[in-house]
PDB file of C-alpha atoms in Angstrom:
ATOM      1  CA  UNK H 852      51.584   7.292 141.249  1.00  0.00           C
ATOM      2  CA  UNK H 853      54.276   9.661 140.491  1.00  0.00           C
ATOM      3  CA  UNK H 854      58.006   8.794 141.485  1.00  0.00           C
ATOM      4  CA  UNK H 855      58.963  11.136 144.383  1.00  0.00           C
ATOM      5  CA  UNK H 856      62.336  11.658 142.727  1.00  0.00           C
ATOM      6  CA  UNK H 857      60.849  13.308 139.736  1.00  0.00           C
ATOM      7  CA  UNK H 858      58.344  16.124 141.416  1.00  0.00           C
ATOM      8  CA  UNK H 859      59.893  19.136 140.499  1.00  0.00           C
ATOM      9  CA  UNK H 860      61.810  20.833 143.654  1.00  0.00           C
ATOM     10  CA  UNK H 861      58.696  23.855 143.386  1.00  0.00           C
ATOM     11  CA  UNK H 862      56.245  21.146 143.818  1.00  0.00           C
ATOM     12  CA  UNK H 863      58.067  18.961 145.976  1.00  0.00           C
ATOM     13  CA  UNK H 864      58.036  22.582 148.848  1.00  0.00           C
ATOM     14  CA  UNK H 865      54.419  22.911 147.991  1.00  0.00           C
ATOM     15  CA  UNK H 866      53.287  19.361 149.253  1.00  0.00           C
ATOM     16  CA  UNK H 867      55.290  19.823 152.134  1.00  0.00           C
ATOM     17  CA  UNK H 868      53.715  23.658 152.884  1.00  0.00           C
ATOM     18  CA  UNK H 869      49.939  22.482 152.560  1.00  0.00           C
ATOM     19  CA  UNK H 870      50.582  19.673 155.065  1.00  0.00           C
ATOM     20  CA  UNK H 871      52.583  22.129 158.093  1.00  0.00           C
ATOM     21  CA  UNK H 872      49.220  24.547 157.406  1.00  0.00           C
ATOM     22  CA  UNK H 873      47.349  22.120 157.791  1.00  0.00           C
ATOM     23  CA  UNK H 874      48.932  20.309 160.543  1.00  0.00           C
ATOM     24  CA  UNK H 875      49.689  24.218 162.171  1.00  0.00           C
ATOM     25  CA  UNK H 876      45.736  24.362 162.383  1.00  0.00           C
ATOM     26  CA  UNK H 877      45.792  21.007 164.131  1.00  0.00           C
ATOM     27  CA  UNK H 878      43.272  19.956 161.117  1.00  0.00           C
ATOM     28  CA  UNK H 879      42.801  16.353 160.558  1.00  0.00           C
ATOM     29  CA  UNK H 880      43.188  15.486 156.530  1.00  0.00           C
ATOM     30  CA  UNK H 881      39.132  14.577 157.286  1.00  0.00           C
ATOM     31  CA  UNK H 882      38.560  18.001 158.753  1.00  0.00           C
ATOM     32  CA  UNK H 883      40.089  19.675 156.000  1.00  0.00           C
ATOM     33  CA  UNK H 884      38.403  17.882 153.526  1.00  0.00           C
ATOM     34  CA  UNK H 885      34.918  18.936 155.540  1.00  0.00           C
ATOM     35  CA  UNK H 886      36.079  22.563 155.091  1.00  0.00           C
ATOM     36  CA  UNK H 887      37.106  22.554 151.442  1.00  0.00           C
ATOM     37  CA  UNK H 888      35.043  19.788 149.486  1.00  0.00           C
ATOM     38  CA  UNK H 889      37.983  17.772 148.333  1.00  0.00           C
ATOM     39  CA  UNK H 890      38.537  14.315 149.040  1.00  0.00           C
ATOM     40  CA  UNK H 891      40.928  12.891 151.800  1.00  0.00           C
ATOM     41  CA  UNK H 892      42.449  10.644 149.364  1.00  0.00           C
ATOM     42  CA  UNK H 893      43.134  13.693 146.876  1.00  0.00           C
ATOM     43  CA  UNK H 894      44.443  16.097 150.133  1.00  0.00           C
ATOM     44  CA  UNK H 895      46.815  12.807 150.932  1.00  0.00           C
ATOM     45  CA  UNK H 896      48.059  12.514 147.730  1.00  0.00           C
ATOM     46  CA  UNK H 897      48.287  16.702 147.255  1.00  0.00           C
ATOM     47  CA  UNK H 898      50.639  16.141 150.374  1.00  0.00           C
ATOM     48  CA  UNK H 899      52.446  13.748 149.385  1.00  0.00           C
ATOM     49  CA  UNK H 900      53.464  15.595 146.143  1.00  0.00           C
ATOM     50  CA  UNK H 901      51.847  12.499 143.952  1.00  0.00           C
ATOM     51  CA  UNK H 902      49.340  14.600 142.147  1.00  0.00           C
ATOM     52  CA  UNK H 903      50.233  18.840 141.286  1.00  0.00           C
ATOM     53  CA  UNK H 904      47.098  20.485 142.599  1.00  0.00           C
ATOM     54  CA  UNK H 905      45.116  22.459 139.614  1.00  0.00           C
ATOM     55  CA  UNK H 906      44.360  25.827 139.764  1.00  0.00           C
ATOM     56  CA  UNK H 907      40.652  25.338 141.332  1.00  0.00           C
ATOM     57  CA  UNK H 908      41.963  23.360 143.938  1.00  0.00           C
ATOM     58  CA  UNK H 909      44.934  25.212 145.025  1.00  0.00           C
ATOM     59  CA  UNK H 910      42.147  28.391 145.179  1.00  0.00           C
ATOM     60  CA  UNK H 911      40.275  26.310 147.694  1.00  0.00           C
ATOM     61  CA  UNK H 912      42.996  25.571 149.292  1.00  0.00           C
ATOM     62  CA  UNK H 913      43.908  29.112 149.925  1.00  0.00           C
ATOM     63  CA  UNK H 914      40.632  30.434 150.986  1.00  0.00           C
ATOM     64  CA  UNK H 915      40.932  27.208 153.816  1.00  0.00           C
ATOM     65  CA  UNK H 916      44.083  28.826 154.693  1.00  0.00           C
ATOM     66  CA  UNK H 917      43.246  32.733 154.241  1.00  0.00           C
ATOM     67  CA  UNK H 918      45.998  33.461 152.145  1.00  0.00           C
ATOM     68  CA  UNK H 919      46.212  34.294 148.410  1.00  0.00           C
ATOM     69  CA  UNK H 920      47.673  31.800 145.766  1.00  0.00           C
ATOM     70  CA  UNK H 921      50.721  33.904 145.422  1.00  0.00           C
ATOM     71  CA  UNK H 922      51.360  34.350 149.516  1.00  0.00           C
ATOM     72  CA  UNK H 923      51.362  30.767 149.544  1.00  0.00           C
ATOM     73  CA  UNK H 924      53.842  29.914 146.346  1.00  0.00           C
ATOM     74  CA  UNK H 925      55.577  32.829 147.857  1.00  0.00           C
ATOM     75  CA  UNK H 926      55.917  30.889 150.935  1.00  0.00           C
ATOM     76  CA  UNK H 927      57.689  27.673 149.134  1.00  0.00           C
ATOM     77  CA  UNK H 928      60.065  30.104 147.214  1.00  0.00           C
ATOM     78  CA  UNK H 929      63.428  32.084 148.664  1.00  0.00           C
ATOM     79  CA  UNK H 930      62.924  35.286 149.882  1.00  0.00           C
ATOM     80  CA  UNK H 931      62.459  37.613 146.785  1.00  0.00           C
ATOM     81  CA  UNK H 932      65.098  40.425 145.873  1.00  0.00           C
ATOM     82  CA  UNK H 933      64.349  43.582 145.111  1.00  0.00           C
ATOM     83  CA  UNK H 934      64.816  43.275 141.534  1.00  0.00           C
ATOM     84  CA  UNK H 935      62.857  40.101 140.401  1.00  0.00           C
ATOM     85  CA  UNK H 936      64.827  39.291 136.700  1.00  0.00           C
ATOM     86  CA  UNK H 937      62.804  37.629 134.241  1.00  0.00           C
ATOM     87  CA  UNK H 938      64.789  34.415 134.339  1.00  0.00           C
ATOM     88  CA  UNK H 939      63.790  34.418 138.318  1.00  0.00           C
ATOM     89  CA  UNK H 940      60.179  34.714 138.105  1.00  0.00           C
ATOM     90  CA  UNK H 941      58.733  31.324 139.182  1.00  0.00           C
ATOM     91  CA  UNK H 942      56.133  30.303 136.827  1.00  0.00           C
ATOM     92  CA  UNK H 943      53.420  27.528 137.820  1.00  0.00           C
ATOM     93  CA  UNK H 944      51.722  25.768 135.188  1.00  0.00           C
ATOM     94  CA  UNK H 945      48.001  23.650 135.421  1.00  0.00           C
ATOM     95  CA  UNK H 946      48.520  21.868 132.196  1.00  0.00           C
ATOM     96  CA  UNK H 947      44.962  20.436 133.111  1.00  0.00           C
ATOM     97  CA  UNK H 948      42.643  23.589 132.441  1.00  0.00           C
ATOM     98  CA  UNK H 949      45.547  25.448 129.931  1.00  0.00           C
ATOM     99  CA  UNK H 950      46.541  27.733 132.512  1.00  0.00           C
ATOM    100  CA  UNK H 951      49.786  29.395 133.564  1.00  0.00           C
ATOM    101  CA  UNK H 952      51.071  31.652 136.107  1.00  0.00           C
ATOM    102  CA  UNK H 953      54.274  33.640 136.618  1.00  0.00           C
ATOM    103  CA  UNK H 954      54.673  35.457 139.830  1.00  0.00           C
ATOM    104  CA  UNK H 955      56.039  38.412 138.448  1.00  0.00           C
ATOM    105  CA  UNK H 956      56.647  40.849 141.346  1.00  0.00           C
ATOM    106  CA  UNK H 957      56.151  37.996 144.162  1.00  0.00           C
ATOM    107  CA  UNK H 958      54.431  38.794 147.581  1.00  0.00           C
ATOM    108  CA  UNK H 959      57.100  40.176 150.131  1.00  0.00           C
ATOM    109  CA  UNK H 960      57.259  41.496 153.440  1.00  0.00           C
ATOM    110  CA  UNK H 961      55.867  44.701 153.924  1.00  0.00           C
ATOM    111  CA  UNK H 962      54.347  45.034 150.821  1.00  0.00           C
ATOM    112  CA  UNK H 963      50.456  44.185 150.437  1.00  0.00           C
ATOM    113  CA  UNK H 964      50.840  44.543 146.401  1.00  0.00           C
ATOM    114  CA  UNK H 965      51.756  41.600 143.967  1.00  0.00           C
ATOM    115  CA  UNK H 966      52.307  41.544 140.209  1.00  0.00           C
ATOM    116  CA  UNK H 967      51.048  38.395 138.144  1.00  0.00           C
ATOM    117  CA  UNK H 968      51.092  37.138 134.557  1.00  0.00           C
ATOM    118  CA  UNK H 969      48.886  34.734 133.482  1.00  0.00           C
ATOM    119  CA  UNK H 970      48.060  33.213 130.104  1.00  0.00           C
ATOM    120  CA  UNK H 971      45.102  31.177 129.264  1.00  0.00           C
ATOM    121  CA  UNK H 972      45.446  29.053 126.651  1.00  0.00           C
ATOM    122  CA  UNK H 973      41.939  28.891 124.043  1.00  0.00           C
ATOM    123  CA  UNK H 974      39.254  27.298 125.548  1.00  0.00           C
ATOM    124  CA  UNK H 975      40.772  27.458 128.584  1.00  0.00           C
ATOM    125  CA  UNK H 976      37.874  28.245 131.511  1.00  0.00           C
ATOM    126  CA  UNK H 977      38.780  28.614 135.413  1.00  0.00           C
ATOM    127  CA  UNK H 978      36.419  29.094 137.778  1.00  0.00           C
ATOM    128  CA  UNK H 979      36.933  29.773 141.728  1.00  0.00           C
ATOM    129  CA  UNK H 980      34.429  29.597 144.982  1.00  0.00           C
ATOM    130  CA  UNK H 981      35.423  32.668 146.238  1.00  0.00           C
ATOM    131  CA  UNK H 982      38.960  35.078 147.393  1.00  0.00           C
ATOM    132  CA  UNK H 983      41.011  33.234 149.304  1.00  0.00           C
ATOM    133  CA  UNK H 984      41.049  36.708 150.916  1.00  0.00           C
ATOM    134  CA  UNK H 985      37.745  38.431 151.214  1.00  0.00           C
ATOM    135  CA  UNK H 986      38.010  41.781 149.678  1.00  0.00           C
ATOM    136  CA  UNK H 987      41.237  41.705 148.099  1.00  0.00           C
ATOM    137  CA  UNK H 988      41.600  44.047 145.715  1.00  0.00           C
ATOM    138  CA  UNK H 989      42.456  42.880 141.843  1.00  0.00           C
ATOM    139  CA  UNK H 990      43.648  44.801 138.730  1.00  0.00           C
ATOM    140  CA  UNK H 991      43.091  42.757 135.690  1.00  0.00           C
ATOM    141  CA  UNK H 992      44.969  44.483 132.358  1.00  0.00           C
ATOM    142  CA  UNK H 993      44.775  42.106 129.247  1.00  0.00           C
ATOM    143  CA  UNK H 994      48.203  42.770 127.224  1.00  0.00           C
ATOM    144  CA  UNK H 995      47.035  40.207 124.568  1.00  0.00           C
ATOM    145  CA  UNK H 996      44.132  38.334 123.290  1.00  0.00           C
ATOM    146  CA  UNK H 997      40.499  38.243 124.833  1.00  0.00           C
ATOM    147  CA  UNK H 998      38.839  37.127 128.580  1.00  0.00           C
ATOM    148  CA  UNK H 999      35.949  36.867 129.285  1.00  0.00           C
ATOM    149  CA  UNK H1000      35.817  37.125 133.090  1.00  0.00           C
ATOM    150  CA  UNK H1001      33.108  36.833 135.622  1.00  0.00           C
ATOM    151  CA  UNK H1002      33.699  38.634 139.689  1.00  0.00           C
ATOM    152  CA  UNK H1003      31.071  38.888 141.997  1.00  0.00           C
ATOM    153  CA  UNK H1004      28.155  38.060 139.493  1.00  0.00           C
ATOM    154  CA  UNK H1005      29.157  40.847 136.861  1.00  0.00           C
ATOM    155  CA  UNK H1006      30.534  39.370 133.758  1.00  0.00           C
ATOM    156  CA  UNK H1007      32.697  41.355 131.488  1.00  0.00           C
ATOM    157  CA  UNK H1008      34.144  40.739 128.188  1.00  0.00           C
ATOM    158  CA  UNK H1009      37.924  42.321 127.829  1.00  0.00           C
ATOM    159  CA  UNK H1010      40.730  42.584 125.057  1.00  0.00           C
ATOM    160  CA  UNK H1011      43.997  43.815 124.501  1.00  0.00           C
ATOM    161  CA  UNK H1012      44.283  47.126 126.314  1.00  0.00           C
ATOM    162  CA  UNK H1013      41.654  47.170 128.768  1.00  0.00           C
ATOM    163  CA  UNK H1014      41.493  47.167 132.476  1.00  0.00           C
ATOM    164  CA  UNK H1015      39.565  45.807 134.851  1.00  0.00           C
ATOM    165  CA  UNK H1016      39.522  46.764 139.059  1.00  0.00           C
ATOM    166  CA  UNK H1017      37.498  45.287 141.369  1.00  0.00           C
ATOM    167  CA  UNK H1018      37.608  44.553 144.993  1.00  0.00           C
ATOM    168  CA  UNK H1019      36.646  40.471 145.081  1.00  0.00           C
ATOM    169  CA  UNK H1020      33.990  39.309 147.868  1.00  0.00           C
ATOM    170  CA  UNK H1021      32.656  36.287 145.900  1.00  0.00           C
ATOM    171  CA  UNK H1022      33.196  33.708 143.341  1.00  0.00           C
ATOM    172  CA  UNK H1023      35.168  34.641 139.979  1.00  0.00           C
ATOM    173  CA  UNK H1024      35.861  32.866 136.287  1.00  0.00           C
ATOM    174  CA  UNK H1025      37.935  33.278 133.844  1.00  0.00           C
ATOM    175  CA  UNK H1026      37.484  32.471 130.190  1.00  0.00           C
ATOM    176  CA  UNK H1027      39.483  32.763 127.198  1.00  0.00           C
ATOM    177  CA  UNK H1028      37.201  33.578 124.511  1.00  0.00           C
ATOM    178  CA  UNK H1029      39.701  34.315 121.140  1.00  0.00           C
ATOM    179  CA  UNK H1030      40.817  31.338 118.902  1.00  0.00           C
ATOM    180  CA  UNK H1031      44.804  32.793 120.887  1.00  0.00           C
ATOM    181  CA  UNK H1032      45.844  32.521 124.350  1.00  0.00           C
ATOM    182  CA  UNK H1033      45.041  35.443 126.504  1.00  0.00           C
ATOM    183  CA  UNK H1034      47.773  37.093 128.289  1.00  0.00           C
ATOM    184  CA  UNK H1035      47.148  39.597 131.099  1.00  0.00           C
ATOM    185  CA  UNK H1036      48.936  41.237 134.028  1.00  0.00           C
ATOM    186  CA  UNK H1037      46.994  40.689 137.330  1.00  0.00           C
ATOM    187  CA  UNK H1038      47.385  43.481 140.297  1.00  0.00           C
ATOM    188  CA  UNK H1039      46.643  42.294 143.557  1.00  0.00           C
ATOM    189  CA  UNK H1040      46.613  44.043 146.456  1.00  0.00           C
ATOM    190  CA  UNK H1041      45.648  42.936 150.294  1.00  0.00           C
ATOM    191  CA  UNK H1042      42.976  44.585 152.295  1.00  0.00           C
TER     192      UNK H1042
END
């Protein structure tokens, strides 16, 4: 069990926001783990800020909740500015599947488009159920490295340079096939 005074002030707002949705859908923690597959005793523990949620999870999470990864670490964060500076960026990390995530132009009011790094370290492989939104659109351009990524059954092998758009209605993977971490810039935009 991890010391509540060490969870990182990030994490710490992210327990607390997955409890009030839950507890805003008047969802027992035995109801939500019906809906989403994951144990109470993880879903307790995820609330309690004990245990960081991996990337998989926090995806199911979302799709529970109908909101995209980013609305929802958007939600724990300050209202963005404008101008988003590097230093400012929040980055999440899931040191557990080698995968991290900077929000780069964050989810705002207004705006249905969000801007996303993420780097895969080798090996690394994430796989998700399905959009926590069905039918948002995604805009996947690798700036380094090579991905092998998988969206609604099509599989497609990218490297530095290329694009990939899609509008997401079922599961999706992501791969990182080179012997370097892949590093792409990840477009997403609300239906």
């Amino acid at each position: 069990m991890r010391d509540p005074g060490t969870v990182a002030p990030l994490e710490a707002r992210l327990a607390t926001r997955l409890g009030d949705l839950r507890l805003e859908r008047g969802w027992s923690l035995d109801e939500l783990a019906r809906r989403t597959g994951i144990s109470r005793s993880t879903l307790s523990r995820l609330e309690r800020g004990e245990i960081s949620p991996t990337a998989t999870l926090l995806n199911t999470l979302c799709a529970a909740y109908e909101r995209t990864m980013s609305r929802l670490l958007a939600e724990v964060e300050a209202e963005p500015p404008q101008v988003v500076r590097a230093a400012a960026q929040p980055v999440w990390r899931d040191e557990t599947s080698g995968f991290a995530r900077r929000s780069v132009s964050p989810p705002h009011a207004g705006l249905r488009g969000e801007v996303v790094e993420g780097t895969l370290r080798p090996g690394a492989d994430i796989a998700y159920d399905g959009p926590p939104v069905p039918g948002v659109e995604q805009h996947i351009w690798v700036l380094e490295g090579a991905v092998d990524i998988t969206a609604n059954d099509q599989a497609y092998e990218l490297g530095a340079g290329d694009c990939l758009r899609f509008r997401l209605w079922g599961s999706s993977r992501f791969r990182c096939v080179g012997p370097d971490p892949v590093r792409y810039a990840l477009m997403v935009v609300l239906p």
